[in-house]
């Protein structure tokens, strides 16, 4: 009898266990820490990663990317494509079918009107929308019925998944934001701090630049999720403190961006409370070469412009030599540890767009580099250790933003280049000035008053079209455009421009991949205008008791927070 | 005394206006861009539109005048409205932070409690430790107590708080696990347990700051006591047959307090300034942390408002120190 009861009891526990796990709020409380504190929960008013990711817990897009870069239908039935008829044959419209029965966290229905409103909100001329690029080329967004959203583009759009995709472009509630259009956007503090959403969590309290208190969304579409009833989202401090709080003291369950020196992390891992997760996206640390002459002897307005080609670096042999002298594996190990890997590509991922045979730059080849410089006519005629040609010394200014890893890289690379017989002057500029784009400052990366410069860049989502299109002739920063423009190198190749134009008219994915790979090769191994160094991944930490974490570099890191659970 | 106070208050007005202009110009002319931290994936045209939406397109004198109006008229009206439930302020544009797009004053109000609790308490604790140490050290000059006191205050004075803070975290949070390493700003004290938790989470930041404050003030106290102990009136008091207790704690202490009170009063504005480094180390999101993040993000309205509030406090507490002088020392009269 007793045995029987015991067995029954055991059976009942077993049967109940999955049921208990599949109940909303059953796992209590979860703590998340971001070393940068969110300032606002409206991604349309801020493009800071911290703000976008925090907001992604609450508001959601129609489609989003999974950890492999695949597009997932999120609030819609399926991803519209040419094959299923969701994208029109002429590539000018895309039609989304919203999942029926979706509700906002306040209990009202989620309809296509909300998507129409979201587009109106961001595209308002006075709003200063941070995600306007997502809506580029959109002519209109309409809702023929409450569950259908039709986006019409002004011209054929081969990659139509800009609006309403990923963490940057979620749907906001029309009822809540109706009075916040245009110049009035910043006045809606309550809406910007506590948006109503469809995501797994809703905001209970928002303290800007400090902490967010969230609880499970009672109207969430999956009645069994999220497993956590409440969440504290703490911001502030530094990456080391965040990592320590997860790995050593166990006070927090998830820490964002724990990018620290590899040996520091190793020490923290001994705490035994957490695990590091890493994933690679498209962020590439690179050296950009100035194809124009930045010499201070030139008059202001002509310096670093297409009027004067660079006297040294215009020669591809010289650029190739500079690349060959670099040991990328070593840089990656020193600077990024597990969160980095050497690369020769500007577009390192997703697989479809990444050039696979471009690996020639990985092994360091000092002798080959020296031979190339000799061949190009740069030899040390006066025996001072610096190569020269026609009375001109091979001397360069190498600039980057102020950042410990970048200064390490600068010092190491300078050593290699000096071994080649190149005189290198290092310079670092505070990030807010370097990336600030102030046309009056001589130190911005756009103005490029240096011979080479180093920084990292990536692209949103999975399609590199706009990223590769940055390097067309007309996008070079110049005085006439107030030094704005993305073609930092002033690279100019009509063949490249033509291929970019072709990419803009190609809808088939296979063909797009082929063109993108070719464009990538033209900028890297075929011209060496860009010297890619390290493919930088993301590194985050989570407690050993936190289950369901899937690190995603294509979308918000918290994209699947509704699926997180406590491992018991 | 009253006329003196009025005169000083009147002089403070042009001083503060001048300070506000200097702060505004310094911040405006300094390099930096509020949109610099945006990812490079945001195109320049979009950034330009955002800059215009922040009001950066206006010329500098218009922005300064607007800020003055907002700070001296709109914000006080809003505070008045919030206190009495009226609506005089109406829809007038308040000072808006560029980071959060919300009124600067609301965020400051949210941050003040944390700062007052931690930094304020540390100041009180620091003063409470410093005075006895200073008195005993001076009275028993060169005794072992004085030597140890000197040693500790030298450590407190010379070792930076970002170092002591991290050392405390590693010892007490990571190894011993007594205290949390991250301050919970949402914690509310409702019962005994939550009060104990509040004490535990304040222990480390308060200890770090108290050590720093105490070491400074105790040195002042000691020096001032030593000056007075050698005075003739002390010998007279002893000759009269007064008890040693009365001589030291009534006569000498009262006279020695005059410069120390000034130092303490002048230190009060720094409480409101928050402790930028300590707050950052312990994640106490107070005013210091607010200021440093605003500086990083080039959130000029926030930096401008905070620094100007600090300026007001410094001017105000200078006045308070001067008045206290007069009250403590009957020989000093300003009229």
mmCIF file with all atom_site columns, C-alpha atoms in Angstrom, chain A residues 33 36-40 44-51 125-133 136 184-189 192-193 205-211 213 232 234-238 241-242 244-245 248-252 273 431-433 435-438 441 445-446 455-460 467 470 484-486, chain B residues 29-54 91 93 96-103 106-107 110-111 113-114 166 169-170 173-175 177 179-188 279-286 289-290 293-299 302:
data_model
loop_
_atom_site.group_PDB
_atom_site.id
_atom_site.type_symbol
_atom_site.label_atom_id
_atom_site.label_alt_id
_atom_site.label_comp_id
_atom_site.label_asym_id
_atom_site.label_entity_id
_atom_site.label_seq_id
_atom_site.pdbx_PDB_ins_code
_atom_site.Cartn_x
_atom_site.Cartn_y
_atom_site.Cartn_z
_atom_site.occupancy
_atom_site.B_iso_or_equiv
_atom_site.pdbx_formal_charge
_atom_site.auth_seq_id
_atom_site.auth_comp_id
_atom_site.auth_asym_id
_atom_site.auth_atom_id
_atom_site.pdbx_PDB_model_num
ATOM 1   C CA . UNK A 1 33  ? 21.769 43.739 -16.392 1.00 0.00 ? 33  UNK A CA 1
ATOM 2   C CA . UNK A 1 36  ? 24.524 50.845 -20.492 1.00 0.00 ? 36  UNK A CA 1
ATOM 3   C CA . UNK A 1 37  ? 21.227 51.934 -19.035 1.00 0.00 ? 37  UNK A CA 1
ATOM 4   C CA . UNK A 1 38  ? 18.214 52.415 -21.323 1.00 0.00 ? 38  UNK A CA 1
ATOM 5   C CA . UNK A 1 39  ? 17.102 56.035 -21.633 1.00 0.00 ? 39  UNK A CA 1
ATOM 6   C CA . UNK A 1 40  ? 13.848 55.551 -23.477 1.00 0.00 ? 40  UNK A CA 1
ATOM 7   C CA . UNK A 1 44  ? 11.931 55.431 -33.090 1.00 0.00 ? 44  UNK A CA 1
ATOM 8   C CA . UNK A 1 45  ? 13.429 58.166 -30.923 1.00 0.00 ? 45  UNK A CA 1
ATOM 9   C CA . UNK A 1 46  ? 16.732 56.485 -30.162 1.00 0.00 ? 46  UNK A CA 1
ATOM 10  C CA . UNK A 1 47  ? 18.913 54.130 -32.081 1.00 0.00 ? 47  UNK A CA 1
ATOM 11  C CA . UNK A 1 48  ? 21.037 53.163 -29.096 1.00 0.00 ? 48  UNK A CA 1
ATOM 12  C CA . UNK A 1 49  ? 21.328 49.392 -28.844 1.00 0.00 ? 49  UNK A CA 1
ATOM 13  C CA . UNK A 1 50  ? 20.485 49.504 -25.144 1.00 0.00 ? 50  UNK A CA 1
ATOM 14  C CA . UNK A 1 51  ? 17.198 51.268 -25.855 1.00 0.00 ? 51  UNK A CA 1
ATOM 15  C CA . UNK A 1 125 ? 8.876  64.973 -41.520 1.00 0.00 ? 125 UNK A CA 1
ATOM 16  C CA . UNK A 1 126 ? 9.283  66.708 -38.151 1.00 0.00 ? 126 UNK A CA 1
ATOM 17  C CA . UNK A 1 127 ? 9.636  63.673 -35.953 1.00 0.00 ? 127 UNK A CA 1
ATOM 18  C CA . UNK A 1 128 ? 13.372 63.105 -36.269 1.00 0.00 ? 128 UNK A CA 1
ATOM 19  C CA . UNK A 1 129 ? 12.728 59.356 -36.404 1.00 0.00 ? 129 UNK A CA 1
ATOM 20  C CA . UNK A 1 130 ? 15.874 57.363 -35.693 1.00 0.00 ? 130 UNK A CA 1
ATOM 21  C CA . UNK A 1 131 ? 14.737 54.441 -37.845 1.00 0.00 ? 131 UNK A CA 1
ATOM 22  C CA . UNK A 1 132 ? 13.801 56.423 -40.921 1.00 0.00 ? 132 UNK A CA 1
ATOM 23  C CA . UNK A 1 133 ? 16.222 54.352 -42.990 1.00 0.00 ? 133 UNK A CA 1
ATOM 24  C CA . UNK A 1 136 ? 13.346 54.351 -47.101 1.00 0.00 ? 136 UNK A CA 1
ATOM 25  C CA . UNK A 1 184 ? 5.132  66.398 -30.423 1.00 0.00 ? 184 UNK A CA 1
ATOM 26  C CA . UNK A 1 185 ? 6.958  63.051 -30.183 1.00 0.00 ? 185 UNK A CA 1
ATOM 27  C CA . UNK A 1 186 ? 9.252  64.024 -27.282 1.00 0.00 ? 186 UNK A CA 1
ATOM 28  C CA . UNK A 1 187 ? 6.349  65.410 -25.263 1.00 0.00 ? 187 UNK A CA 1
ATOM 29  C CA . UNK A 1 188 ? 4.786  61.974 -24.866 1.00 0.00 ? 188 UNK A CA 1
ATOM 30  C CA . UNK A 1 189 ? 6.972  60.970 -21.966 1.00 0.00 ? 189 UNK A CA 1
ATOM 31  C CA . UNK A 1 192 ? 7.927  56.782 -24.655 1.00 0.00 ? 192 UNK A CA 1
ATOM 32  C CA . UNK A 1 193 ? 8.716  55.340 -21.241 1.00 0.00 ? 193 UNK A CA 1
ATOM 33  C CA . UNK A 1 205 ? 7.969  51.237 -13.851 1.00 0.00 ? 205 UNK A CA 1
ATOM 34  C CA . UNK A 1 206 ? 10.585 52.924 -15.967 1.00 0.00 ? 206 UNK A CA 1
ATOM 35  C CA . UNK A 1 207 ? 13.392 54.933 -14.440 1.00 0.00 ? 207 UNK A CA 1
ATOM 36  C CA . UNK A 1 208 ? 15.402 56.472 -17.236 1.00 0.00 ? 208 UNK A CA 1
ATOM 37  C CA . UNK A 1 209 ? 19.083 55.543 -17.237 1.00 0.00 ? 209 UNK A CA 1
ATOM 38  C CA . UNK A 1 210 ? 18.544 53.324 -14.229 1.00 0.00 ? 210 UNK A CA 1
ATOM 39  C CA . UNK A 1 211 ? 16.130 50.441 -14.018 1.00 0.00 ? 211 UNK A CA 1
ATOM 40  C CA . UNK A 1 213 ? 10.536 46.870 -13.696 1.00 0.00 ? 213 UNK A CA 1
ATOM 41  C CA . UNK A 1 232 ? 14.147 43.625 -13.305 1.00 0.00 ? 232 UNK A CA 1
ATOM 42  C CA . UNK A 1 234 ? 19.023 47.104 -14.429 1.00 0.00 ? 234 UNK A CA 1
ATOM 43  C CA . UNK A 1 235 ? 21.258 49.439 -16.384 1.00 0.00 ? 235 UNK A CA 1
ATOM 44  C CA . UNK A 1 236 ? 24.493 51.205 -15.673 1.00 0.00 ? 236 UNK A CA 1
ATOM 45  C CA . UNK A 1 237 ? 27.970 50.525 -14.406 1.00 0.00 ? 237 UNK A CA 1
ATOM 46  C CA . UNK A 1 238 ? 30.469 48.832 -16.633 1.00 0.00 ? 238 UNK A CA 1
ATOM 47  C CA . UNK A 1 241 ? 30.611 44.746 -13.009 1.00 0.00 ? 241 UNK A CA 1
ATOM 48  C CA . UNK A 1 242 ? 27.837 43.250 -15.133 1.00 0.00 ? 242 UNK A CA 1
ATOM 49  C CA . UNK A 1 244 ? 30.809 39.835 -12.214 1.00 0.00 ? 244 UNK A CA 1
ATOM 50  C CA . UNK A 1 245 ? 27.169 40.066 -11.129 1.00 0.00 ? 245 UNK A CA 1
ATOM 51  C CA . UNK A 1 248 ? 30.740 35.531 -9.692  1.00 0.00 ? 248 UNK A CA 1
ATOM 52  C CA . UNK A 1 249 ? 28.070 36.777 -7.305  1.00 0.00 ? 249 UNK A CA 1
ATOM 53  C CA . UNK A 1 250 ? 25.045 35.330 -9.094  1.00 0.00 ? 250 UNK A CA 1
ATOM 54  C CA . UNK A 1 251 ? 22.932 38.417 -8.375  1.00 0.00 ? 251 UNK A CA 1
ATOM 55  C CA . UNK A 1 252 ? 21.827 38.664 -11.999 1.00 0.00 ? 252 UNK A CA 1
ATOM 56  C CA . UNK A 1 273 ? 27.707 30.628 -11.456 1.00 0.00 ? 273 UNK A CA 1
ATOM 57  C CA . UNK A 1 431 ? 34.685 58.570 -29.925 1.00 0.00 ? 431 UNK A CA 1
ATOM 58  C CA . UNK A 1 432 ? 32.093 61.307 -29.576 1.00 0.00 ? 432 UNK A CA 1
ATOM 59  C CA . UNK A 1 433 ? 34.188 63.567 -31.783 1.00 0.00 ? 433 UNK A CA 1
ATOM 60  C CA . UNK A 1 435 ? 32.023 59.510 -34.910 1.00 0.00 ? 435 UNK A CA 1
ATOM 61  C CA . UNK A 1 436 ? 30.295 62.836 -34.248 1.00 0.00 ? 436 UNK A CA 1
ATOM 62  C CA . UNK A 1 437 ? 30.206 64.045 -37.832 1.00 0.00 ? 437 UNK A CA 1
ATOM 63  C CA . UNK A 1 438 ? 30.681 67.701 -36.920 1.00 0.00 ? 438 UNK A CA 1
ATOM 64  C CA . UNK A 1 441 ? 35.967 69.398 -36.603 1.00 0.00 ? 441 UNK A CA 1
ATOM 65  C CA . UNK A 1 445 ? 36.234 59.814 -39.398 1.00 0.00 ? 445 UNK A CA 1
ATOM 66  C CA . UNK A 1 446 ? 34.326 61.209 -42.384 1.00 0.00 ? 446 UNK A CA 1
ATOM 67  C CA . UNK A 1 455 ? 36.977 51.478 -36.660 1.00 0.00 ? 455 UNK A CA 1
ATOM 68  C CA . UNK A 1 456 ? 34.230 48.884 -36.811 1.00 0.00 ? 456 UNK A CA 1
ATOM 69  C CA . UNK A 1 457 ? 31.002 48.908 -38.738 1.00 0.00 ? 457 UNK A CA 1
ATOM 70  C CA . UNK A 1 458 ? 28.190 46.504 -39.525 1.00 0.00 ? 458 UNK A CA 1
ATOM 71  C CA . UNK A 1 459 ? 24.812 46.479 -41.200 1.00 0.00 ? 459 UNK A CA 1
ATOM 72  C CA . UNK A 1 460 ? 21.299 46.070 -39.934 1.00 0.00 ? 460 UNK A CA 1
ATOM 73  C CA . UNK A 1 467 ? 26.044 48.577 -46.747 1.00 0.00 ? 467 UNK A CA 1
ATOM 74  C CA . UNK A 1 470 ? 28.045 53.058 -49.325 1.00 0.00 ? 470 UNK A CA 1
ATOM 75  C CA . UNK A 1 484 ? 28.697 63.866 -44.943 1.00 0.00 ? 484 UNK A CA 1
ATOM 76  C CA . UNK A 1 485 ? 28.821 60.605 -46.844 1.00 0.00 ? 485 UNK A CA 1
ATOM 77  C CA . UNK A 1 486 ? 29.574 56.986 -46.147 1.00 0.00 ? 486 UNK A CA 1
ATOM 78  C CA . UNK B 2 29  ? 31.622 75.177 -27.817 1.00 0.00 ? 29  UNK B CA 1
ATOM 79  C CA . UNK B 2 30  ? 33.074 71.880 -26.630 1.00 0.00 ? 30  UNK B CA 1
ATOM 80  C CA . UNK B 2 31  ? 33.431 69.286 -29.359 1.00 0.00 ? 31  UNK B CA 1
ATOM 81  C CA . UNK B 2 32  ? 31.018 66.394 -29.329 1.00 0.00 ? 32  UNK B CA 1
ATOM 82  C CA . UNK B 2 33  ? 27.736 65.402 -30.809 1.00 0.00 ? 33  UNK B CA 1
ATOM 83  C CA . UNK B 2 34  ? 24.636 64.033 -29.074 1.00 0.00 ? 34  UNK B CA 1
ATOM 84  C CA . UNK B 2 35  ? 24.220 61.563 -31.915 1.00 0.00 ? 35  UNK B CA 1
ATOM 85  C CA . UNK B 2 36  ? 27.803 60.304 -31.863 1.00 0.00 ? 36  UNK B CA 1
ATOM 86  C CA . UNK B 2 37  ? 26.849 57.145 -30.034 1.00 0.00 ? 37  UNK B CA 1
ATOM 87  C CA . UNK B 2 38  ? 24.326 56.159 -32.637 1.00 0.00 ? 38  UNK B CA 1
ATOM 88  C CA . UNK B 2 39  ? 25.346 53.150 -34.679 1.00 0.00 ? 39  UNK B CA 1
ATOM 89  C CA . UNK B 2 40  ? 27.063 53.981 -37.957 1.00 0.00 ? 40  UNK B CA 1
ATOM 90  C CA . UNK B 2 41  ? 24.210 52.215 -39.706 1.00 0.00 ? 41  UNK B CA 1
ATOM 91  C CA . UNK B 2 42  ? 22.021 55.296 -39.186 1.00 0.00 ? 42  UNK B CA 1
ATOM 92  C CA . UNK B 2 43  ? 22.440 57.358 -42.371 1.00 0.00 ? 43  UNK B CA 1
ATOM 93  C CA . UNK B 2 44  ? 23.672 60.975 -42.097 1.00 0.00 ? 44  UNK B CA 1
ATOM 94  C CA . UNK B 2 45  ? 20.418 62.454 -43.457 1.00 0.00 ? 45  UNK B CA 1
ATOM 95  C CA . UNK B 2 46  ? 18.487 60.750 -40.683 1.00 0.00 ? 46  UNK B CA 1
ATOM 96  C CA . UNK B 2 47  ? 20.980 62.041 -38.120 1.00 0.00 ? 47  UNK B CA 1
ATOM 97  C CA . UNK B 2 48  ? 20.597 65.564 -39.478 1.00 0.00 ? 48  UNK B CA 1
ATOM 98  C CA . UNK B 2 49  ? 16.818 65.370 -39.107 1.00 0.00 ? 49  UNK B CA 1
ATOM 99  C CA . UNK B 2 50  ? 17.216 64.109 -35.549 1.00 0.00 ? 50  UNK B CA 1
ATOM 100 C CA . UNK B 2 51  ? 19.548 66.981 -34.735 1.00 0.00 ? 51  UNK B CA 1
ATOM 101 C CA . UNK B 2 52  ? 16.951 69.427 -35.969 1.00 0.00 ? 52  UNK B CA 1
ATOM 102 C CA . UNK B 2 53  ? 14.293 67.689 -33.895 1.00 0.00 ? 53  UNK B CA 1
ATOM 103 C CA . UNK B 2 54  ? 16.504 68.256 -30.831 1.00 0.00 ? 54  UNK B CA 1
ATOM 104 C CA . UNK B 2 91  ? 1.842  73.492 -21.869 1.00 0.00 ? 91  UNK B CA 1
ATOM 105 C CA . UNK B 2 93  ? 8.039  73.628 -23.105 1.00 0.00 ? 93  UNK B CA 1
ATOM 106 C CA . UNK B 2 96  ? 13.919 68.174 -22.154 1.00 0.00 ? 96  UNK B CA 1
ATOM 107 C CA . UNK B 2 97  ? 16.760 65.703 -21.916 1.00 0.00 ? 97  UNK B CA 1
ATOM 108 C CA . UNK B 2 98  ? 18.118 64.643 -25.289 1.00 0.00 ? 98  UNK B CA 1
ATOM 109 C CA . UNK B 2 99  ? 18.652 61.097 -24.150 1.00 0.00 ? 99  UNK B CA 1
ATOM 110 C CA . UNK B 2 100 ? 15.277 60.325 -22.688 1.00 0.00 ? 100 UNK B CA 1
ATOM 111 C CA . UNK B 2 101 ? 13.166 63.036 -24.350 1.00 0.00 ? 101 UNK B CA 1
ATOM 112 C CA . UNK B 2 102 ? 11.562 63.638 -20.991 1.00 0.00 ? 102 UNK B CA 1
ATOM 113 C CA . UNK B 2 103 ? 11.722 66.614 -18.612 1.00 0.00 ? 103 UNK B CA 1
ATOM 114 C CA . UNK B 2 106 ? 11.568 64.710 -13.340 1.00 0.00 ? 106 UNK B CA 1
ATOM 115 C CA . UNK B 2 107 ? 14.675 62.586 -13.704 1.00 0.00 ? 107 UNK B CA 1
ATOM 116 C CA . UNK B 2 110 ? 13.843 60.615 -9.224  1.00 0.00 ? 110 UNK B CA 1
ATOM 117 C CA . UNK B 2 111 ? 17.579 60.480 -8.559  1.00 0.00 ? 111 UNK B CA 1
ATOM 118 C CA . UNK B 2 113 ? 16.602 60.196 -2.926  1.00 0.00 ? 113 UNK B CA 1
ATOM 119 C CA . UNK B 2 114 ? 19.304 57.653 -3.837  1.00 0.00 ? 114 UNK B CA 1
ATOM 120 C CA . UNK B 2 166 ? 36.279 47.500 -6.065  1.00 0.00 ? 166 UNK B CA 1
ATOM 121 C CA . UNK B 2 169 ? 33.193 44.442 -3.682  1.00 0.00 ? 169 UNK B CA 1
ATOM 122 C CA . UNK B 2 170 ? 35.696 41.667 -4.235  1.00 0.00 ? 170 UNK B CA 1
ATOM 123 C CA . UNK B 2 173 ? 30.347 40.713 -2.298  1.00 0.00 ? 173 UNK B CA 1
ATOM 124 C CA . UNK B 2 174 ? 32.316 38.174 -4.314  1.00 0.00 ? 174 UNK B CA 1
ATOM 125 C CA . UNK B 2 175 ? 34.204 36.223 -1.649  1.00 0.00 ? 175 UNK B CA 1
ATOM 126 C CA . UNK B 2 177 ? 28.836 37.291 -0.207  1.00 0.00 ? 177 UNK B CA 1
ATOM 127 C CA . UNK B 2 179 ? 26.525 42.469 0.658   1.00 0.00 ? 179 UNK B CA 1
ATOM 128 C CA . UNK B 2 180 ? 25.084 42.822 -2.854  1.00 0.00 ? 180 UNK B CA 1
ATOM 129 C CA . UNK B 2 181 ? 27.505 44.281 -5.409  1.00 0.00 ? 181 UNK B CA 1
ATOM 130 C CA . UNK B 2 182 ? 24.728 46.068 -7.285  1.00 0.00 ? 182 UNK B CA 1
ATOM 131 C CA . UNK B 2 183 ? 22.513 48.614 -5.581  1.00 0.00 ? 183 UNK B CA 1
ATOM 132 C CA . UNK B 2 184 ? 18.809 48.024 -6.063  1.00 0.00 ? 184 UNK B CA 1
ATOM 133 C CA . UNK B 2 185 ? 17.294 51.450 -6.635  1.00 0.00 ? 185 UNK B CA 1
ATOM 134 C CA . UNK B 2 186 ? 13.739 50.108 -6.746  1.00 0.00 ? 186 UNK B CA 1
ATOM 135 C CA . UNK B 2 187 ? 13.943 48.624 -3.249  1.00 0.00 ? 187 UNK B CA 1
ATOM 136 C CA . UNK B 2 188 ? 11.333 49.991 -0.858  1.00 0.00 ? 188 UNK B CA 1
ATOM 137 C CA . UNK B 2 279 ? 27.914 55.735 -7.612  1.00 0.00 ? 279 UNK B CA 1
ATOM 138 C CA . UNK B 2 280 ? 29.241 54.236 -10.805 1.00 0.00 ? 280 UNK B CA 1
ATOM 139 C CA . UNK B 2 281 ? 31.167 51.495 -8.986  1.00 0.00 ? 281 UNK B CA 1
ATOM 140 C CA . UNK B 2 282 ? 28.204 50.404 -6.852  1.00 0.00 ? 282 UNK B CA 1
ATOM 141 C CA . UNK B 2 283 ? 25.544 51.146 -9.470  1.00 0.00 ? 283 UNK B CA 1
ATOM 142 C CA . UNK B 2 284 ? 23.787 53.585 -7.118  1.00 0.00 ? 284 UNK B CA 1
ATOM 143 C CA . UNK B 2 285 ? 22.005 55.441 -9.848  1.00 0.00 ? 285 UNK B CA 1
ATOM 144 C CA . UNK B 2 286 ? 22.050 58.868 -8.241  1.00 0.00 ? 286 UNK B CA 1
ATOM 145 C CA . UNK B 2 289 ? 25.805 58.718 -12.255 1.00 0.00 ? 289 UNK B CA 1
ATOM 146 C CA . UNK B 2 290 ? 23.194 60.827 -14.039 1.00 0.00 ? 290 UNK B CA 1
ATOM 147 C CA . UNK B 2 293 ? 26.035 59.355 -18.377 1.00 0.00 ? 293 UNK B CA 1
ATOM 148 C CA . UNK B 2 294 ? 24.699 62.688 -19.602 1.00 0.00 ? 294 UNK B CA 1
ATOM 149 C CA . UNK B 2 295 ? 28.242 63.849 -20.296 1.00 0.00 ? 295 UNK B CA 1
ATOM 150 C CA . UNK B 2 296 ? 29.008 60.654 -22.174 1.00 0.00 ? 296 UNK B CA 1
ATOM 151 C CA . UNK B 2 297 ? 25.877 60.978 -24.264 1.00 0.00 ? 297 UNK B CA 1
ATOM 152 C CA . UNK B 2 298 ? 26.420 64.710 -24.858 1.00 0.00 ? 298 UNK B CA 1
ATOM 153 C CA . UNK B 2 299 ? 23.010 65.340 -23.355 1.00 0.00 ? 299 UNK B CA 1
ATOM 154 C CA . UNK B 2 302 ? 20.871 67.613 -18.640 1.00 0.00 ? 302 UNK B CA 1
#
